[in-house]
C-alpha cells in the first residue's frame, strides 16, 4: 500500500548525490594487480570468465562445489598466465559456506565479483521438492545478495570495483507458457529478483566508483540443463547440453564489454539496445498506478 511520501522519503530525495564527484563511468577492465572472485567457476560461463579475466591480468578466487574441476582450472590458468589463483570449494546453498565465501569477497584486493553460480530446479511447481526450491532460492537469491553486500564496502572505500550478477532472459518470460521453455517458476522468479536487485542497486550507486551489471543471456551452450542442480554434473570433463544456444565465450565477451561501457542491463543477443529503454518507459507507465484514486475498471459493476 502506498501512502503520501514521508519526511524520510523527502529527505532522501533532497540529499545531495554522495558520488557526484566521481561522475558516470564504465569499469576499467585492466586488473592493475587486483583480484576477481568468480562463483560457479567449475564450468560454463563461470569457467570462461575465469580464463578471460586471467588473460586480462586478474588474480582469481574461484568458487564452486566441484573441487577437482576447480583445481584443474586453477592449474591451467597458473600454467598459461602465471596468475595467483585460489580455489574455494563451497556450496552456496549452505549458509555456512556462503558466509565463508563472503570473507573471501571482502578481502582488500578484490575489485570484481562475478555472481555466476546458479541452479535451475526445473519441474512442475506443484511437484518440485520443497528442499530443492529452498536450495534454488539460497543459491540464486540469498548468496548473490550477501556476496554483493560483502564486496561493496571495500570497493567503495578503495574507489574501484564491479559486481556482475548473472541472471537470464527467462526473467522477462513470465507471460510465456512452458514448452518449449522449461517449467521454471522458481528459477525464473529468482532471476527476476536479480534483475530488479541489480538495477535498483545501480540507481542507488549512480555516479559511484563501482559498476554493477545484470547479465541476461538466453539459452547458452553449457551443461546447465543436464541437472536440476540438487547435485552438480558429475565427472572432471565438462559437458554441453544438446539444446544448443549461444557460445558461452560470447556471453562473457558481451558482459566484459558492457562493463567497460557502463551498461547495467546486458543482453548478449539483443540487437536493439533501445529495448531496454522501452522497458524503463513501460515501468514508468505502470507506476502511474501509484495514486490515491481507484481505477475506474474496479469501480464498474460486474456484468
mmCIF file of C-alpha atoms in Angstrom:
data_model
loop_
_atom_site.group_PDB
_atom_site.id
_atom_site.type_symbol
_atom_site.label_atom_id
_atom_site.label_comp_id
_atom_site.label_asym_id
_atom_site.label_seq_id
_atom_site.Cartn_x
_atom_site.Cartn_y
_atom_site.Cartn_z
ATOM 1 C CA UNK A 1 0.000 0.000 0.000
ATOM 2 C CA UNK A 2 1.377 3.389 -0.988
ATOM 3 C CA UNK A 3 0.721 6.449 1.143
ATOM 4 C CA UNK A 4 1.925 10.012 0.723
ATOM 5 C CA UNK A 5 5.694 10.461 0.688
ATOM 6 C CA UNK A 6 7.079 10.522 4.217
ATOM 7 C CA UNK A 7 9.567 13.015 5.651
ATOM 8 C CA UNK A 8 12.193 10.290 5.338
ATOM 9 C CA UNK A 9 11.470 9.913 1.612
ATOM 10 C CA UNK A 10 11.577 13.682 1.073
ATOM 11 C CA UNK A 11 14.902 13.862 2.912
ATOM 12 C CA UNK A 12 16.329 11.083 0.739
ATOM 13 C CA UNK A 13 15.191 12.795 -2.437
ATOM 14 C CA UNK A 14 16.711 16.098 -1.354
ATOM 15 C CA UNK A 15 20.035 14.609 -0.198
ATOM 16 C CA UNK A 16 22.970 15.538 -2.468
ATOM 17 C CA UNK A 17 24.401 12.709 -4.561
ATOM 18 C CA UNK A 18 27.193 11.291 -2.390
ATOM 19 C CA UNK A 19 29.061 10.127 -5.507
ATOM 20 C CA UNK A 20 28.710 13.320 -7.541
ATOM 21 C CA UNK A 21 32.456 13.918 -7.649
ATOM 22 C CA UNK A 22 33.085 10.609 -9.398
ATOM 23 C CA UNK A 23 30.822 11.217 -12.392
ATOM 24 C CA UNK A 24 29.440 8.397 -14.544
ATOM 25 C CA UNK A 25 31.991 5.968 -15.884
ATOM 26 C CA UNK A 26 32.332 2.397 -17.025
ATOM 27 C CA UNK A 27 34.583 -0.117 -15.359
ATOM 28 C CA UNK A 28 38.262 -0.209 -16.317
ATOM 29 C CA UNK A 29 38.703 -3.894 -17.047
ATOM 30 C CA UNK A 30 42.503 -3.875 -16.685
ATOM 31 C CA UNK A 31 43.429 -5.703 -13.494
ATOM 32 C CA UNK A 32 46.187 -3.451 -12.057
ATOM 33 C CA UNK A 33 47.090 -6.258 -9.640
ATOM 34 C CA UNK A 34 43.540 -6.745 -8.400
ATOM 35 C CA UNK A 35 41.586 -9.940 -7.742
ATOM 36 C CA UNK A 36 38.299 -11.185 -9.159
ATOM 37 C CA UNK A 37 36.033 -13.633 -7.343
ATOM 38 C CA UNK A 38 34.015 -15.881 -9.663
ATOM 39 C CA UNK A 39 31.336 -18.206 -8.301
ATOM 40 C CA UNK A 40 30.114 -21.199 -10.255
ATOM 41 C CA UNK A 41 33.578 -21.314 -11.812
ATOM 42 C CA UNK A 42 33.893 -25.046 -12.426
ATOM 43 C CA UNK A 43 32.246 -24.976 -15.873
ATOM 44 C CA UNK A 44 30.389 -22.980 -18.481
ATOM 45 C CA UNK A 45 30.101 -19.211 -18.200
ATOM 46 C CA UNK A 46 31.947 -19.107 -14.875
ATOM 47 C CA UNK A 47 34.909 -21.079 -16.137
ATOM 48 C CA UNK A 48 35.184 -18.854 -19.193
ATOM 49 C CA UNK A 49 35.001 -15.715 -17.067
ATOM 50 C CA UNK A 50 37.949 -17.082 -15.111
ATOM 51 C CA UNK A 51 40.026 -17.781 -18.220
ATOM 52 C CA UNK A 52 39.202 -14.444 -19.841
ATOM 53 C CA UNK A 53 39.949 -12.444 -16.701
ATOM 54 C CA UNK A 54 43.259 -14.275 -16.291
ATOM 55 C CA UNK A 55 44.171 -13.218 -19.832
ATOM 56 C CA UNK A 56 43.445 -9.629 -18.774
ATOM 57 C CA UNK A 57 45.815 -9.869 -15.821
ATOM 58 C CA UNK A 58 43.456 -10.624 -12.944
ATOM 59 C CA UNK A 59 44.332 -12.769 -9.967
ATOM 60 C CA UNK A 60 41.444 -15.060 -9.151
ATOM 61 C CA UNK A 61 39.454 -16.678 -6.383
ATOM 62 C CA UNK A 62 37.348 -19.441 -7.913
ATOM 63 C CA UNK A 63 34.317 -20.822 -6.081
ATOM 64 C CA UNK A 64 32.293 -23.943 -6.870
ATOM 65 C CA UNK A 65 31.155 -27.291 -5.465
ATOM 66 C CA UNK A 66 33.427 -29.492 -7.594
ATOM 67 C CA UNK A 67 36.934 -29.464 -6.116
ATOM 68 C CA UNK A 68 38.634 -31.462 -8.854
ATOM 69 C CA UNK A 69 37.286 -29.265 -11.621
ATOM 70 C CA UNK A 70 38.297 -26.112 -9.742
ATOM 71 C CA UNK A 71 41.815 -27.407 -9.224
ATOM 72 C CA UNK A 72 42.136 -28.424 -12.883
ATOM 73 C CA UNK A 73 41.065 -24.947 -13.987
ATOM 74 C CA UNK A 74 43.305 -23.203 -11.472
ATOM 75 C CA UNK A 75 46.330 -25.206 -12.538
ATOM 76 C CA UNK A 76 45.681 -24.471 -16.214
ATOM 77 C CA UNK A 77 45.402 -20.728 -15.522
ATOM 78 C CA UNK A 78 48.568 -20.696 -13.409
ATOM 79 C CA UNK A 79 50.426 -22.543 -16.167
ATOM 80 C CA UNK A 80 49.095 -20.443 -19.030
ATOM 81 C CA UNK A 81 49.050 -16.988 -17.429
ATOM 82 C CA UNK A 82 51.073 -17.114 -14.208
ATOM 83 C CA UNK A 83 48.247 -15.696 -12.107
ATOM 84 C CA UNK A 84 47.652 -16.150 -8.390
ATOM 85 C CA UNK A 85 44.629 -18.459 -8.329
ATOM 86 C CA UNK A 86 42.897 -19.592 -5.154
ATOM 87 C CA UNK A 87 40.153 -22.198 -5.074
ATOM 88 C CA UNK A 88 37.285 -22.368 -2.608
ATOM 89 C CA UNK A 89 35.102 -25.454 -2.541
ATOM 90 C CA UNK A 90 31.714 -24.249 -1.354
ATOM 91 C CA UNK A 91 28.018 -24.964 -1.765
ATOM 92 C CA UNK A 92 26.250 -21.611 -1.836
ATOM 93 C CA UNK A 93 23.036 -23.368 -0.923
ATOM 94 C CA UNK A 94 24.507 -23.699 2.589
ATOM 95 C CA UNK A 95 24.552 -20.707 4.905
ATOM 96 C CA UNK A 96 27.920 -21.558 6.459
ATOM 97 C CA UNK A 97 29.570 -21.884 3.046
ATOM 98 C CA UNK A 98 28.072 -18.591 1.878
ATOM 99 C CA UNK A 99 29.372 -16.843 4.983
ATOM 100 C CA UNK A 100 32.816 -18.312 4.367
ATOM 101 C CA UNK A 101 32.847 -17.077 0.765
ATOM 102 C CA UNK A 102 31.740 -13.631 1.962
ATOM 103 C CA UNK A 103 35.030 -13.476 3.842
ATOM 104 C CA UNK A 104 36.970 -14.058 0.624
ATOM 105 C CA UNK A 105 34.898 -11.472 -1.245
ATOM 106 C CA UNK A 106 35.612 -8.825 1.406
ATOM 107 C CA UNK A 107 39.396 -9.111 1.059
ATOM 108 C CA UNK A 108 41.309 -5.920 0.311
ATOM 109 C CA UNK A 109 42.450 -6.819 -3.200
ATOM 110 C CA UNK A 110 39.026 -7.800 -4.607
ATOM 111 C CA UNK A 111 37.848 -5.391 -7.320
ATOM 112 C CA UNK A 112 35.466 -7.630 -9.262
ATOM 113 C CA UNK A 113 32.776 -10.060 -8.125
ATOM 114 C CA UNK A 114 31.018 -12.306 -10.636
ATOM 115 C CA UNK A 115 27.957 -13.912 -9.058
ATOM 116 C CA UNK A 116 27.583 -16.656 -11.630
ATOM 117 C CA UNK A 117 26.615 -19.676 -9.517
ATOM 118 C CA UNK A 118 23.053 -20.795 -10.130
ATOM 119 C CA UNK A 119 20.828 -23.861 -10.265
ATOM 120 C CA UNK A 120 17.509 -24.293 -12.029
ATOM 121 C CA UNK A 121 15.251 -26.589 -10.003
ATOM 122 C CA UNK A 122 13.141 -27.143 -13.113
ATOM 123 C CA UNK A 123 9.871 -29.025 -12.874
ATOM 124 C CA UNK A 124 6.143 -28.560 -12.416
ATOM 125 C CA UNK A 125 5.935 -26.196 -9.454
ATOM 126 C CA UNK A 126 3.439 -28.280 -7.518
ATOM 127 C CA UNK A 127 5.739 -31.293 -7.853
ATOM 128 C CA UNK A 128 9.111 -29.702 -7.086
ATOM 129 C CA UNK A 129 10.697 -30.967 -3.870
ATOM 130 C CA UNK A 130 10.444 -28.104 -1.323
ATOM 131 C CA UNK A 131 14.068 -28.758 -0.329
ATOM 132 C CA UNK A 132 15.142 -28.169 -3.939
ATOM 133 C CA UNK A 133 13.069 -24.988 -4.159
ATOM 134 C CA UNK A 134 14.769 -23.749 -0.988
ATOM 135 C CA UNK A 135 18.164 -24.571 -2.478
ATOM 136 C CA UNK A 136 17.357 -22.622 -5.663
ATOM 137 C CA UNK A 137 16.430 -19.568 -3.575
ATOM 138 C CA UNK A 138 19.562 -19.883 -1.448
ATOM 139 C CA UNK A 139 21.954 -20.178 -4.404
ATOM 140 C CA UNK A 140 20.252 -17.783 -6.821
ATOM 141 C CA UNK A 141 18.988 -15.077 -4.441
ATOM 142 C CA UNK A 142 20.481 -15.200 -0.958
ATOM 143 C CA UNK A 143 24.076 -15.894 -1.975
ATOM 144 C CA UNK A 144 24.478 -13.145 -4.606
ATOM 145 C CA UNK A 145 22.755 -10.660 -2.323
ATOM 146 C CA UNK A 146 25.052 -11.378 0.625
ATOM 147 C CA UNK A 147 28.185 -11.613 -1.514
ATOM 148 C CA UNK A 148 27.392 -8.249 -3.110
ATOM 149 C CA UNK A 149 26.856 -6.804 0.362
ATOM 150 C CA UNK A 150 30.223 -8.181 1.455
ATOM 151 C CA UNK A 151 32.046 -6.784 -1.581
ATOM 152 C CA UNK A 152 30.683 -3.253 -1.811
ATOM 153 C CA UNK A 153 32.078 -1.503 1.297
ATOM 154 C CA UNK A 154 35.684 -2.261 0.383
ATOM 155 C CA UNK A 155 35.206 -1.462 -3.289
ATOM 156 C CA UNK A 156 33.631 1.897 -2.446
ATOM 157 C CA UNK A 157 36.337 2.721 0.084
ATOM 158 C CA UNK A 158 39.086 1.894 -2.421
ATOM 159 C CA UNK A 159 37.356 3.799 -5.222
ATOM 160 C CA UNK A 160 37.113 0.930 -7.693
ATOM 161 C CA UNK A 161 35.041 -2.167 -8.251
ATOM 162 C CA UNK A 162 32.377 -4.016 -10.179
ATOM 163 C CA UNK A 163 29.715 -6.635 -9.451
ATOM 164 C CA UNK A 164 28.199 -8.819 -12.164
ATOM 165 C CA UNK A 165 25.059 -10.794 -11.365
ATOM 166 C CA UNK A 166 24.285 -13.488 -13.921
ATOM 167 C CA UNK A 167 20.539 -13.716 -14.466
ATOM 168 C CA UNK A 168 18.615 -14.945 -17.525
ATOM 169 C CA UNK A 169 16.226 -13.775 -20.204
ATOM 170 C CA UNK A 170 13.711 -16.069 -18.501
ATOM 171 C CA UNK A 171 13.333 -13.188 -16.045
ATOM 172 C CA UNK A 172 11.327 -11.473 -18.789
ATOM 173 C CA UNK A 173 9.291 -14.507 -19.894
ATOM 174 C CA UNK A 174 6.637 -14.647 -17.193
ATOM 175 C CA UNK A 175 3.805 -14.437 -19.716
ATOM 176 C CA UNK A 176 5.216 -17.251 -21.873
ATOM 177 C CA UNK A 177 3.843 -20.734 -21.218
ATOM 178 C CA UNK A 178 6.172 -23.730 -20.830
ATOM 179 C CA UNK A 179 7.064 -25.980 -23.751
ATOM 180 C CA UNK A 180 9.381 -25.314 -25.433
ATOM 181 C CA UNK A 181 10.526 -23.170 -22.499
ATOM 182 C CA UNK A 182 11.089 -25.197 -19.322
ATOM 183 C CA UNK A 183 8.815 -25.463 -16.299
ATOM 184 C CA UNK A 184 10.702 -22.802 -14.393
ATOM 185 C CA UNK A 185 8.582 -20.919 -11.859
ATOM 186 C CA UNK A 186 11.104 -20.749 -9.018
ATOM 187 C CA UNK A 187 14.138 -20.295 -11.263
ATOM 188 C CA UNK A 188 12.546 -17.505 -13.302
ATOM 189 C CA UNK A 189 11.426 -15.790 -10.118
ATOM 190 C CA UNK A 190 14.970 -15.792 -8.770
ATOM 191 C CA UNK A 191 16.329 -14.329 -11.973
ATOM 192 C CA UNK A 192 13.632 -11.656 -11.925
ATOM 193 C CA UNK A 193 14.854 -10.802 -8.451
ATOM 194 C CA UNK A 194 18.435 -10.457 -9.694
ATOM 195 C CA UNK A 195 17.330 -8.099 -12.458
ATOM 196 C CA UNK A 196 15.423 -5.841 -10.062
ATOM 197 C CA UNK A 197 18.081 -6.083 -7.336
ATOM 198 C CA UNK A 198 20.891 -5.110 -9.692
ATOM 199 C CA UNK A 199 19.055 -2.320 -11.475
ATOM 200 C CA UNK A 200 17.921 -0.825 -8.171
ATOM 201 C CA UNK A 201 21.433 -1.097 -6.730
ATOM 202 C CA UNK A 202 22.781 0.623 -9.840
ATOM 203 C CA UNK A 203 20.373 3.503 -9.238
ATOM 204 C CA UNK A 204 21.436 3.719 -5.600
ATOM 205 C CA UNK A 205 25.096 3.789 -6.643
ATOM 206 C CA UNK A 206 24.631 6.252 -9.507
ATOM 207 C CA UNK A 207 27.914 8.056 -10.040
ATOM 208 C CA UNK A 208 29.792 5.804 -7.610
ATOM 209 C CA UNK A 209 33.181 4.271 -8.469
ATOM 210 C CA UNK A 210 31.556 0.819 -8.541
ATOM 211 C CA UNK A 211 29.837 -0.552 -11.635
ATOM 212 C CA UNK A 212 27.058 -3.129 -11.316
ATOM 213 C CA UNK A 213 25.665 -5.220 -14.139
ATOM 214 C CA UNK A 214 22.989 -7.859 -14.531
ATOM 215 C CA UNK A 215 23.838 -10.236 -17.347
ATOM 216 C CA UNK A 216 20.806 -11.799 -19.039
ATOM 217 C CA UNK A 217 21.799 -14.427 -21.586
ATOM 218 C CA UNK A 218 19.327 -16.594 -23.412
ATOM 219 C CA UNK A 219 19.934 -20.276 -23.986
ATOM 220 C CA UNK A 220 23.689 -20.866 -23.723
ATOM 221 C CA UNK A 221 25.919 -23.815 -24.655
ATOM 222 C CA UNK A 222 26.776 -25.150 -21.182
ATOM 223 C CA UNK A 223 25.887 -28.181 -19.058
ATOM 224 C CA UNK A 224 23.275 -26.182 -17.113
ATOM 225 C CA UNK A 225 20.302 -28.205 -18.373
ATOM 226 C CA UNK A 226 21.869 -31.576 -17.559
ATOM 227 C CA UNK A 227 20.745 -31.417 -13.921
ATOM 228 C CA UNK A 228 18.207 -29.571 -11.765
ATOM 229 C CA UNK A 229 21.114 -28.519 -9.571
ATOM 230 C CA UNK A 230 20.427 -30.552 -6.453
ATOM 231 C CA UNK A 231 23.734 -32.223 -7.313
ATOM 232 C CA UNK A 232 26.355 -30.957 -9.779
ATOM 233 C CA UNK A 233 27.027 -32.687 -13.072
ATOM 234 C CA UNK A 234 29.498 -35.473 -12.224
ATOM 235 C CA UNK A 235 32.943 -36.037 -13.704
ATOM 236 C CA UNK A 236 36.005 -33.908 -14.359
ATOM 237 C CA UNK A 237 35.260 -33.472 -18.080
ATOM 238 C CA UNK A 238 32.989 -30.547 -18.899
ATOM 239 C CA UNK A 239 29.927 -31.345 -20.991
ATOM 240 C CA UNK A 240 27.385 -29.357 -23.006
ATOM 241 C CA UNK A 241 23.657 -29.962 -23.197
ATOM 242 C CA UNK A 242 22.076 -30.832 -26.537
ATOM 243 C CA UNK A 243 19.738 -27.823 -26.625
ATOM 244 C CA UNK A 244 22.230 -25.525 -28.360
ATOM 245 C CA UNK A 245 22.346 -21.791 -27.681
ATOM 246 C CA UNK A 246 24.912 -19.005 -27.706
ATOM 247 C CA UNK A 247 28.560 -19.835 -27.199
ATOM 248 C CA UNK A 248 29.404 -19.188 -23.544
ATOM 249 C CA UNK A 249 32.536 -17.290 -24.556
ATOM 250 C CA UNK A 250 30.400 -14.809 -26.467
ATOM 251 C CA UNK A 251 28.273 -14.289 -23.362
ATOM 252 C CA UNK A 252 31.407 -13.390 -21.389
ATOM 253 C CA UNK A 253 32.620 -11.104 -24.188
ATOM 254 C CA UNK A 254 29.344 -9.181 -24.058
ATOM 255 C CA UNK A 255 29.484 -8.862 -20.275
ATOM 256 C CA UNK A 256 33.027 -7.517 -20.176
ATOM 257 C CA UNK A 257 32.352 -5.070 -22.998
ATOM 258 C CA UNK A 258 29.161 -3.987 -21.250
ATOM 259 C CA UNK A 259 31.117 -3.317 -18.060
ATOM 260 C CA UNK A 260 33.543 -1.027 -19.855
ATOM 261 C CA UNK A 261 30.592 0.785 -21.468
ATOM 262 C CA UNK A 262 28.769 1.242 -18.152
ATOM 263 C CA UNK A 263 25.871 -0.969 -19.240
ATOM 264 C CA UNK A 264 23.677 -2.106 -16.322
ATOM 265 C CA UNK A 265 21.380 -4.495 -18.213
ATOM 266 C CA UNK A 266 23.444 -6.650 -20.574
ATOM 267 C CA UNK A 267 21.632 -8.931 -23.034
ATOM 268 C CA UNK A 268 24.299 -10.544 -25.256
ATOM 269 C CA UNK A 269 21.998 -11.414 -28.164
ATOM 270 C CA UNK A 270 19.892 -8.242 -28.182
ATOM 271 C CA UNK A 271 20.375 -6.370 -31.469
ATOM 272 C CA UNK A 272 18.293 -3.323 -30.456
ATOM 273 C CA UNK A 273 19.628 -1.767 -27.224
ATOM 274 C CA UNK A 274 16.665 0.630 -27.198
ATOM 275 C CA UNK A 275 14.533 -2.291 -25.999
ATOM 276 C CA UNK A 276 15.976 -1.715 -22.528
ATOM 277 C CA UNK A 277 14.910 1.926 -22.658
ATOM 278 C CA UNK A 278 11.408 0.896 -23.694
ATOM 279 C CA UNK A 279 11.320 -1.362 -20.634
ATOM 280 C CA UNK A 280 12.050 1.684 -18.470
ATOM 281 C CA UNK A 281 9.226 3.552 -20.190
ATOM 282 C CA UNK A 282 6.790 0.676 -19.657
ATOM 283 C CA UNK A 283 7.703 0.580 -15.966
ATOM 284 C CA UNK A 284 7.047 4.307 -15.704
ATOM 285 C CA UNK A 285 3.577 3.782 -17.167
ATOM 286 C CA UNK A 286 2.833 1.055 -14.622
ATOM 287 C CA UNK A 287 3.954 3.309 -11.780
ATOM 288 C CA UNK A 288 1.235 5.749 -12.753
ATOM 289 C CA UNK A 289 -0.979 3.362 -10.804
ATOM 290 C CA UNK A 290 0.584 4.672 -7.593
ATOM 291 C CA UNK A 291 -2.158 7.190 -6.879
ATOM 292 C CA UNK A 292 -4.938 7.509 -4.295
ATOM 293 C CA UNK A 293 -7.768 7.093 -6.797
ATOM 294 C CA UNK A 294 -9.165 3.641 -7.598
ATOM 295 C CA UNK A 295 -9.049 2.859 -11.311
ATOM 296 C CA UNK A 296 -12.460 3.049 -12.977
ATOM 297 C CA UNK A 297 -12.489 -0.586 -14.129
ATOM 298 C CA UNK A 298 -12.507 -1.734 -10.485
ATOM 299 C CA UNK A 299 -15.449 0.551 -9.663
ATOM 300 C CA UNK A 300 -17.636 -0.520 -12.539
ATOM 301 C CA UNK A 301 -20.291 -3.138 -11.631
ATOM 302 C CA UNK A 302 -19.592 -6.735 -12.590
ATOM 303 C CA UNK A 303 -21.510 -7.800 -15.692
#
